[in-house]
Coordinates of C-alpha atoms in Angstrom, one line a residue:
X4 CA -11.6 -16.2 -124.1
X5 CA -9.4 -13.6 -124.8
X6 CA -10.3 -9.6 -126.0
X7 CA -13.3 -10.2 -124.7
X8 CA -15.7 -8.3 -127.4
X9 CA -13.3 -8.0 -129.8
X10 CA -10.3 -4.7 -130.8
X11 CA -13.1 -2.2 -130.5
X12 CA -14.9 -4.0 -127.7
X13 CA -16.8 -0.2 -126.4
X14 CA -18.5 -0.6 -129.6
X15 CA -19.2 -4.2 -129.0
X16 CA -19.0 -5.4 -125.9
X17 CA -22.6 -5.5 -125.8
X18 CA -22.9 -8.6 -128.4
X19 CA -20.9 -10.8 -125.4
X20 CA -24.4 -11.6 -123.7
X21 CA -25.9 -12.8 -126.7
X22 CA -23.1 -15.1 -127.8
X23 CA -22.5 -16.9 -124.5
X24 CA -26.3 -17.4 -124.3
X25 CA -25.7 -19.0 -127.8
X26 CA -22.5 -21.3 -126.3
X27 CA -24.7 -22.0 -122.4
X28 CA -28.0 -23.2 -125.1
X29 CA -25.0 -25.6 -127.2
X30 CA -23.4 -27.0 -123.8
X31 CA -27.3 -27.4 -122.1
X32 CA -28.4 -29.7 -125.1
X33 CA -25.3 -32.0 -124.7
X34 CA -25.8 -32.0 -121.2
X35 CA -23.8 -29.4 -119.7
X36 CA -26.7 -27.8 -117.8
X37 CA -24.0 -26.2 -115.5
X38 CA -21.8 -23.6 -115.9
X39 CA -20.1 -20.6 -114.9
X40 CA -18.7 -17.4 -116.4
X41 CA -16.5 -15.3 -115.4
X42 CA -15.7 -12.1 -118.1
X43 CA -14.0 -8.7 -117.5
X44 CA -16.2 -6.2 -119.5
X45 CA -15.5 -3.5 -117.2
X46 CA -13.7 -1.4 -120.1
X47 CA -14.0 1.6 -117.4
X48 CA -11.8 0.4 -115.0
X49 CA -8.7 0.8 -116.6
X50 CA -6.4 0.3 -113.9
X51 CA -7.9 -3.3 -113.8
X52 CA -9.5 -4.1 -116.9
X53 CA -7.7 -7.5 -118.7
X54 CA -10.4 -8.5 -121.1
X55 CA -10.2 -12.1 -120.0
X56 CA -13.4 -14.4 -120.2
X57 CA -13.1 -18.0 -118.4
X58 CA -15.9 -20.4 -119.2
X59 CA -16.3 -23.6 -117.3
X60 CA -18.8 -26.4 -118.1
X61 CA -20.0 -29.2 -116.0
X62 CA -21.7 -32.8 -117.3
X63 CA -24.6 -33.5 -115.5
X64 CA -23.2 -36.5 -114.3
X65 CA -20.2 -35.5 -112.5
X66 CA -21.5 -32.2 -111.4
X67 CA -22.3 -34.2 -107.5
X68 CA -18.3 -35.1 -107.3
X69 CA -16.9 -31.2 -108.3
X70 CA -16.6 -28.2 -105.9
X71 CA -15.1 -24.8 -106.4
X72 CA -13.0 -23.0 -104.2
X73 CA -13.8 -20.0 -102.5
X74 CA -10.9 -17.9 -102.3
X75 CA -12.2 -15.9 -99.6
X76 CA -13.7 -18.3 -97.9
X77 CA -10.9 -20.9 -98.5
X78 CA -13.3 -23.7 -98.5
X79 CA -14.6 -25.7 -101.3
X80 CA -18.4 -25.1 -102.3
X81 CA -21.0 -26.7 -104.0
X82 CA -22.3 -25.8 -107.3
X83 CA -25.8 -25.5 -107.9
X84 CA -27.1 -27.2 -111.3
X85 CA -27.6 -23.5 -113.3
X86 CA -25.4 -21.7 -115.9
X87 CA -24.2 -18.2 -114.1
X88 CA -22.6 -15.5 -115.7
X89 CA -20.6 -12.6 -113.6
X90 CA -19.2 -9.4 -115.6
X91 CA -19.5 -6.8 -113.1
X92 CA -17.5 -6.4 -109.9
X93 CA -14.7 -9.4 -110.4
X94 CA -12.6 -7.9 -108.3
X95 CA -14.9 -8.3 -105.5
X96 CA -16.2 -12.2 -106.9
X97 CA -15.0 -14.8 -104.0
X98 CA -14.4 -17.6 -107.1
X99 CA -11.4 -16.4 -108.9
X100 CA -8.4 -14.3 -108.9
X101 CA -7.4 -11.8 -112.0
X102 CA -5.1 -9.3 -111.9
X103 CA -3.2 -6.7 -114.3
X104 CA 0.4 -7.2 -115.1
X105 CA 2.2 -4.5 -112.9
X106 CA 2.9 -1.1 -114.6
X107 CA 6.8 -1.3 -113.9
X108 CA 7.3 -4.8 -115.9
X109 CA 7.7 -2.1 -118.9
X110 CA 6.7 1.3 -117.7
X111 CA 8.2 2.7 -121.3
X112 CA 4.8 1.1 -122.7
X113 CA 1.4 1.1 -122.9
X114 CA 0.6 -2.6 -122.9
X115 CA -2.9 -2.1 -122.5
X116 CA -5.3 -4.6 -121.0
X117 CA -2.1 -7.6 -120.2
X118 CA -2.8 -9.7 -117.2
X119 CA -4.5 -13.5 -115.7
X120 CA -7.7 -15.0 -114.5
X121 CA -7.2 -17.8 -111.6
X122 CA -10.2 -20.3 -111.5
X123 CA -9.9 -23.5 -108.6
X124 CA -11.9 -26.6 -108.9
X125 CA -11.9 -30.1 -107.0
X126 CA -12.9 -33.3 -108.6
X127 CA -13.3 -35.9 -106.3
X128 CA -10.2 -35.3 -104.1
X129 CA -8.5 -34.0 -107.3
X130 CA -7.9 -30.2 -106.9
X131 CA -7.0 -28.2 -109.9
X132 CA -5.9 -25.1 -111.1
X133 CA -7.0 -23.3 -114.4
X134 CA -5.4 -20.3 -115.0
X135 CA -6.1 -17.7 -118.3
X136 CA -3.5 -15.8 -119.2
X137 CA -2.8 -12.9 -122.2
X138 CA 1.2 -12.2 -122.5
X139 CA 2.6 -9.3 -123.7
X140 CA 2.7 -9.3 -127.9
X141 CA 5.8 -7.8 -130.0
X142 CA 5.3 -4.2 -130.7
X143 CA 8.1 -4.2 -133.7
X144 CA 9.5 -6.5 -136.2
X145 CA 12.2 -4.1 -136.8
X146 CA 13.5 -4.2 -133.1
X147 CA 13.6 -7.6 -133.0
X148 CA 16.3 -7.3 -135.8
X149 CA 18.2 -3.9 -134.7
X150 CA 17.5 -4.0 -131.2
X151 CA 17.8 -6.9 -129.0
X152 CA 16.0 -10.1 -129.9
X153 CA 14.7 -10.9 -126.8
X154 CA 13.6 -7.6 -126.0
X155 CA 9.6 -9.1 -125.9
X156 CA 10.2 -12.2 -124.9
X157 CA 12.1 -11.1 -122.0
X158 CA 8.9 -9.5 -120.7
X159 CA 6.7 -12.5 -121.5
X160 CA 8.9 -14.5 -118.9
X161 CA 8.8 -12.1 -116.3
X162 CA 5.2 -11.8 -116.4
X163 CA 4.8 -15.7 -116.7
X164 CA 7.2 -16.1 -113.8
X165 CA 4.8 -13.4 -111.6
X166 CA 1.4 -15.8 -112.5
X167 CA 3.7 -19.0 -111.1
X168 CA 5.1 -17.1 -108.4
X169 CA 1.6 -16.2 -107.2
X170 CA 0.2 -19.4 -107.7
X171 CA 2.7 -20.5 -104.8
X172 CA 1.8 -17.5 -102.8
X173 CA -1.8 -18.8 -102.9
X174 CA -0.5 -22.3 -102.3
X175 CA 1.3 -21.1 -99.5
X176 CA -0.6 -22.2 -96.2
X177 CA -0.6 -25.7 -98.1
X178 CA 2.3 -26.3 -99.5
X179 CA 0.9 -28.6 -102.7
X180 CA 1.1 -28.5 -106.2
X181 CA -1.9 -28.7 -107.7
X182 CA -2.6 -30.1 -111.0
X183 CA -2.3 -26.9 -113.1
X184 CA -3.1 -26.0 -116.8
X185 CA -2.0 -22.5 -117.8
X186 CA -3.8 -21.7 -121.3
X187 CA -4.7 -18.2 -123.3
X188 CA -2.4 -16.3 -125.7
X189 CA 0.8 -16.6 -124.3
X190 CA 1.8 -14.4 -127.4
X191 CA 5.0 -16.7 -127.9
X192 CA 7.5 -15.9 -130.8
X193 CA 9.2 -17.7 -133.5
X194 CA 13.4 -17.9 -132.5
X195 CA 13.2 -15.2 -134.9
X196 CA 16.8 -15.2 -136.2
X197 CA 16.7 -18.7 -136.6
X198 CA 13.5 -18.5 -138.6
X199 CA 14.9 -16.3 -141.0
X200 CA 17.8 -18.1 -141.7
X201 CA 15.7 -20.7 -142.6
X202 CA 13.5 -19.3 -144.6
X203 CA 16.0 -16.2 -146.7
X204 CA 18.9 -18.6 -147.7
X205 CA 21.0 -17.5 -150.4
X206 CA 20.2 -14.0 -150.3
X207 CA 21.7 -10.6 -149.4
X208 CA 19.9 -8.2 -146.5
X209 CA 19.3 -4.5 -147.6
X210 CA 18.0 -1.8 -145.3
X211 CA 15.4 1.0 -146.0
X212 CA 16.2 3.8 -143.7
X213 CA 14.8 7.5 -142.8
X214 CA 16.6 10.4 -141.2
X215 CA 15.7 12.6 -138.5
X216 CA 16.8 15.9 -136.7
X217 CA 16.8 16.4 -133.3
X218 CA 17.2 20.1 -132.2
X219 CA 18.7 21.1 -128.9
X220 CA 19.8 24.6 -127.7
X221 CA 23.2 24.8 -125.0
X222 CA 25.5 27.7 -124.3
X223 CA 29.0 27.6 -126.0
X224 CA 30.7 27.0 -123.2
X225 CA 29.3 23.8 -122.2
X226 CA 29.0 22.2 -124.9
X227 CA 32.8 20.4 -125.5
X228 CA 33.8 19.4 -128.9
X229 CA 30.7 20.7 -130.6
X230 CA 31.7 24.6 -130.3
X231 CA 33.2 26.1 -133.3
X232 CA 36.0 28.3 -133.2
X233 CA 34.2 31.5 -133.6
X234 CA 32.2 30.7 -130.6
X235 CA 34.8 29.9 -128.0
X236 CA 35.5 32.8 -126.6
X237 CA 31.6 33.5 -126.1
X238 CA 28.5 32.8 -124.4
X239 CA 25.7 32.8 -126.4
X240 CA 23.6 30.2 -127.3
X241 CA 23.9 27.7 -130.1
X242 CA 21.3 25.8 -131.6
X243 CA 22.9 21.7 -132.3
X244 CA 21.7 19.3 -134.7
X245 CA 21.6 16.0 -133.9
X246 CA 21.0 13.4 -137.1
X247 CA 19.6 10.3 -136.5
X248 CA 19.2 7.5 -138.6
X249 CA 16.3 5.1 -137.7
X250 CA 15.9 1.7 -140.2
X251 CA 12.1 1.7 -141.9
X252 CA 12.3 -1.8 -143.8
X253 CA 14.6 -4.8 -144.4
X254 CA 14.4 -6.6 -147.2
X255 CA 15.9 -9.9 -148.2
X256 CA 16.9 -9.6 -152.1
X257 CA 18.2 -12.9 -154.4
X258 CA 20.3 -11.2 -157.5
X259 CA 18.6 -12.8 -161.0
X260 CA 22.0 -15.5 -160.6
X261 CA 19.7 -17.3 -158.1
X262 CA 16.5 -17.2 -159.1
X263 CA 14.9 -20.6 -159.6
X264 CA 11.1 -21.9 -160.5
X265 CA 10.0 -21.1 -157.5
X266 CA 11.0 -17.6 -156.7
X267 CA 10.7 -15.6 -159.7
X268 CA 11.2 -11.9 -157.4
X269 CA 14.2 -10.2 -156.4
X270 CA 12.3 -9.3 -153.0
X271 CA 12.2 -12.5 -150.7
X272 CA 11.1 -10.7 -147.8
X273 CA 10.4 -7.3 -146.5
X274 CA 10.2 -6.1 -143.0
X275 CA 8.3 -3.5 -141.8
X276 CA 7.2 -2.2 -138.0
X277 CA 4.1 -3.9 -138.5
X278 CA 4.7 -6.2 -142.4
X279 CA 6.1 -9.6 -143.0
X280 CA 5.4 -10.1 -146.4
X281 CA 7.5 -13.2 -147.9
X282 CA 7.4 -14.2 -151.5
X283 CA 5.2 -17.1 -150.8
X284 CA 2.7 -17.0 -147.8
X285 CA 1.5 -20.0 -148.6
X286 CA 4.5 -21.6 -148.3
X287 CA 4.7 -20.7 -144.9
X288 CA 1.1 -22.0 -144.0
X289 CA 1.7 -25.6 -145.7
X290 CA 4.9 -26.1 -144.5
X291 CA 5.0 -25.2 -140.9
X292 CA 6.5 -28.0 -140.0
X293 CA 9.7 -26.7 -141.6
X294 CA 10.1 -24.6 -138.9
X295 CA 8.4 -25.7 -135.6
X296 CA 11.4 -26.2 -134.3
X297 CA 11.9 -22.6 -134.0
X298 CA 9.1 -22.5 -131.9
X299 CA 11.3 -22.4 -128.5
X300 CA 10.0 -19.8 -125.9
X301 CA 8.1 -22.2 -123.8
X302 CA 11.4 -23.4 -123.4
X303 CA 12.0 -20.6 -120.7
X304 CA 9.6 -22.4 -118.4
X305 CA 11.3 -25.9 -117.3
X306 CA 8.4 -26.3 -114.7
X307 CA 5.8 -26.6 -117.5
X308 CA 5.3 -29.2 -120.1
X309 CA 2.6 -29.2 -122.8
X310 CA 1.5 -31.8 -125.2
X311 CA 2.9 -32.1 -129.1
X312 CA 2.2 -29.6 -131.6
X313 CA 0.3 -31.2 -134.2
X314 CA -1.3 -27.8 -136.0
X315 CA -0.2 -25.0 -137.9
X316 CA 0.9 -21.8 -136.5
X317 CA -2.2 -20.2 -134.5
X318 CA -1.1 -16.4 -135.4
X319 CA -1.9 -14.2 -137.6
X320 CA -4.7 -15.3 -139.4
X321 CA -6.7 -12.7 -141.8
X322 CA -9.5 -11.0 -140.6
X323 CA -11.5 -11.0 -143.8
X324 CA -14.1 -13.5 -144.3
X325 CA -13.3 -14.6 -147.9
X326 CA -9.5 -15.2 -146.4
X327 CA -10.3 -16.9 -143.4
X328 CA -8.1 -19.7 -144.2
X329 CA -4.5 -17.2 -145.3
X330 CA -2.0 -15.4 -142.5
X331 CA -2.1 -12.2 -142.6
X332 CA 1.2 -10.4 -143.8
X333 CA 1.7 -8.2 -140.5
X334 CA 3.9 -10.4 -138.3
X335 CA 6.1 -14.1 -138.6
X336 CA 4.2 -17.2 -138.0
X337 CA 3.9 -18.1 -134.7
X338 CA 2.1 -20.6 -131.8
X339 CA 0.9 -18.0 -130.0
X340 CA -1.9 -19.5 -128.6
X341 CA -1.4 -22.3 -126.0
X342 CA -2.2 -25.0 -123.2
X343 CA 0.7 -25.4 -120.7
X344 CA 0.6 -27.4 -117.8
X345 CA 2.7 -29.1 -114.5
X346 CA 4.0 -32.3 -114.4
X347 CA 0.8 -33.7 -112.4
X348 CA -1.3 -32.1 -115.0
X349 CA 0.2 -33.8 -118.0
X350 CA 0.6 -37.0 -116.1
X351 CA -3.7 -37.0 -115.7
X352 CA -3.7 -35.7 -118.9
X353 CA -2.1 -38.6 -120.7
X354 CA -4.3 -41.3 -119.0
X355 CA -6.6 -40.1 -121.9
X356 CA -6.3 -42.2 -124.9
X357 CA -8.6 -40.1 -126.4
X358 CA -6.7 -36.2 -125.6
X359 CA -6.1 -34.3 -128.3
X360 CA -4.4 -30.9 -128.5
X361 CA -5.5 -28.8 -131.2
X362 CA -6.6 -25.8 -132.6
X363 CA -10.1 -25.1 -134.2
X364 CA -11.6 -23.0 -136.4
X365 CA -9.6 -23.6 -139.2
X366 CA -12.1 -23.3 -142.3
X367 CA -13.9 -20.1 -140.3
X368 CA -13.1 -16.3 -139.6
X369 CA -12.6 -16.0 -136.3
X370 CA -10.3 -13.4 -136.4
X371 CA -6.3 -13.0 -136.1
X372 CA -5.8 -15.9 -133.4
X373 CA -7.2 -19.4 -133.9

């Protein structure tokens, strides 16, 4: 689970209880009468709040070959056939891990409640890892354009590379590799230049820009080139005017030569901070896989492998009920939502003819990510 009780959760964190009692009843009557939770709803703890919720479900019948590990303890433990739920106090809970992404990965920005969950489990003599994880999202469409284009993704590697690096700090006295799946909203991006290029052929870029002033005061003779000549010879103070220009929109345009049937607009595209509103949104639902391919940040992660992509992009789906099944036009398509894993993961993994990756909630509101 990720935002655990939603954008606004102080207002409603309190409707978390009811809906896992909901799930625990659902998993009970298929025979899942164990279970544990584990959910950050300590919203006033900001120093370590992450909004994460791991849920684990055990059949009935395997529950007498799986243990979890006590982190503390550093022993393996047995689970007692009940569905528990722990919100208070995490830091102090012996079963898992969680932390906050450190402050100086970007101490520029607020990034709010980034960070992991670490759960351990053995099955049989099979120990695995789970790991939830929430990676930092893109702040600006425009930046990705005029600044740098890696300037978020960047920041999703480091903090992905910290989880892994941890992971062998706690694997450290053993030296294994356990079985590992790394799931949550990695928050990974479109290639977004190659997107584009994709998706705005034949037409010409225009910018929208604003400018501003920025107002500084220095004394005429430290300030070089900038003094006039009537104020060489003195000292007083001068006020300067800097003018900067900062880009509000880019739009892609097709001149009436080019239209065709299916773009009757001059506007293509127009980017905003927070807009991406292309011609036909549709389009870029039905045909996503036109441009999977762009879908490379996992890439940055050789140690990790993850099974085929066989769904549409899980990002940004609209929030209102009677679109549930439109994106939203705020941000580029994108798989932002995923289930890594290591090499011994995948190879268990594939032993199961019947494994399928997917998302769900298609046909449903469940709000921006599904």
């Amino acid at each position: 689970m990720q935002e655990v009780g939603g954008k606004n959760f102080e207002e409603c964190i309190g409707q978390v209880p009811t809906f896992l009692n909901h799930i625990s009843g659902s998993m009970h009557e298929m025979g899942y009468s164990t279970g544990r939770a584990y959910l950050d709803l300590e919203f006033d703890l900001p120093e370590s709040y992450i909004a994460l919720g791991s849920l684990f479900f055990i059949n009935d019948v395997t529950l007498p070959r799986i243990r979890q590990y006590d982190f503390v303890g550093k022993q393996f433990v047995k689970l007692e056939k009940v569905f528990e739920s722990y919100d208070r106090g995490l830091l102090k809970c012996r079963m898992l891990r969680k932390a906050k992404f450190p402050k100086d990965f970007w101490p520029t920005v607020k990034w709010g409640r980034k960070g992991y969950m670490h759960c351990r489990f053995r099955f049989d003599q099979t120990i695995y890892d789970f790991v939830n994880v929430h990676l930092f999202h893109d702040e600006s469409n425009i930046a990705l354009i005029h600044e740098n284009p890696s300037l978020y993704s960047e920041n999703r590697k480091r903090a992905l590379n910290f989880v892994l690096n941890e992971l062998k700090r706690v694997n450290e006295d053993d030296k294994h590799s356990y079985p590992l799946f790394l799931f949550g909203d990695l928050n990974f991006r479109l290639d977004l230049q190659s997107f584009l290029n994709r998706i705005t052929d034949d037409t010409d870029l225009r910018e929208d820009s604003t400018e501003s002033t920025q107002s500084s005061i220095c004394s005429t003779d430290g300030c070089g080139d900038l003094l006039t000549a009537s104020s060489q010879h003195t000292n007083e103070l001068k006020p300067l005017t800097d003018f900067r220009r900062t880009v509000s929109a880019i739009e892609f345009r097709r001149s009436p030569d080019n239209f065709t049937s299916d773009i009757s607009t001059s506007c293509v595209l127009r980017i905003e901070k927070k807009l991406f509103d292309y011609f036909n949104h549709k389009r870029l639902l039905n045909e996503w896989q036109g441009y999977l391919e762009d879908d490379r940040e996992a890439h940055n992660f050789p140690y990790l492998r993850e099974l085929n992509i066989n769904f549409p992009p899980t990002y940004p789906w609209s929030e209102n009920p009677d679109e549930s099944e439109s994106l939203m036009k705020t941000r580029a398509p994108a798989w932002c939502d995923r289930v890594l894993m290591n090499a011994r993961a995948l190879e268990i993994v594939k032993r199961d003819k019947f494994a399928k990756y997917d998302s769900f909630g298609k046909d449903v509101c469940m709000g921006d990510h599904k």
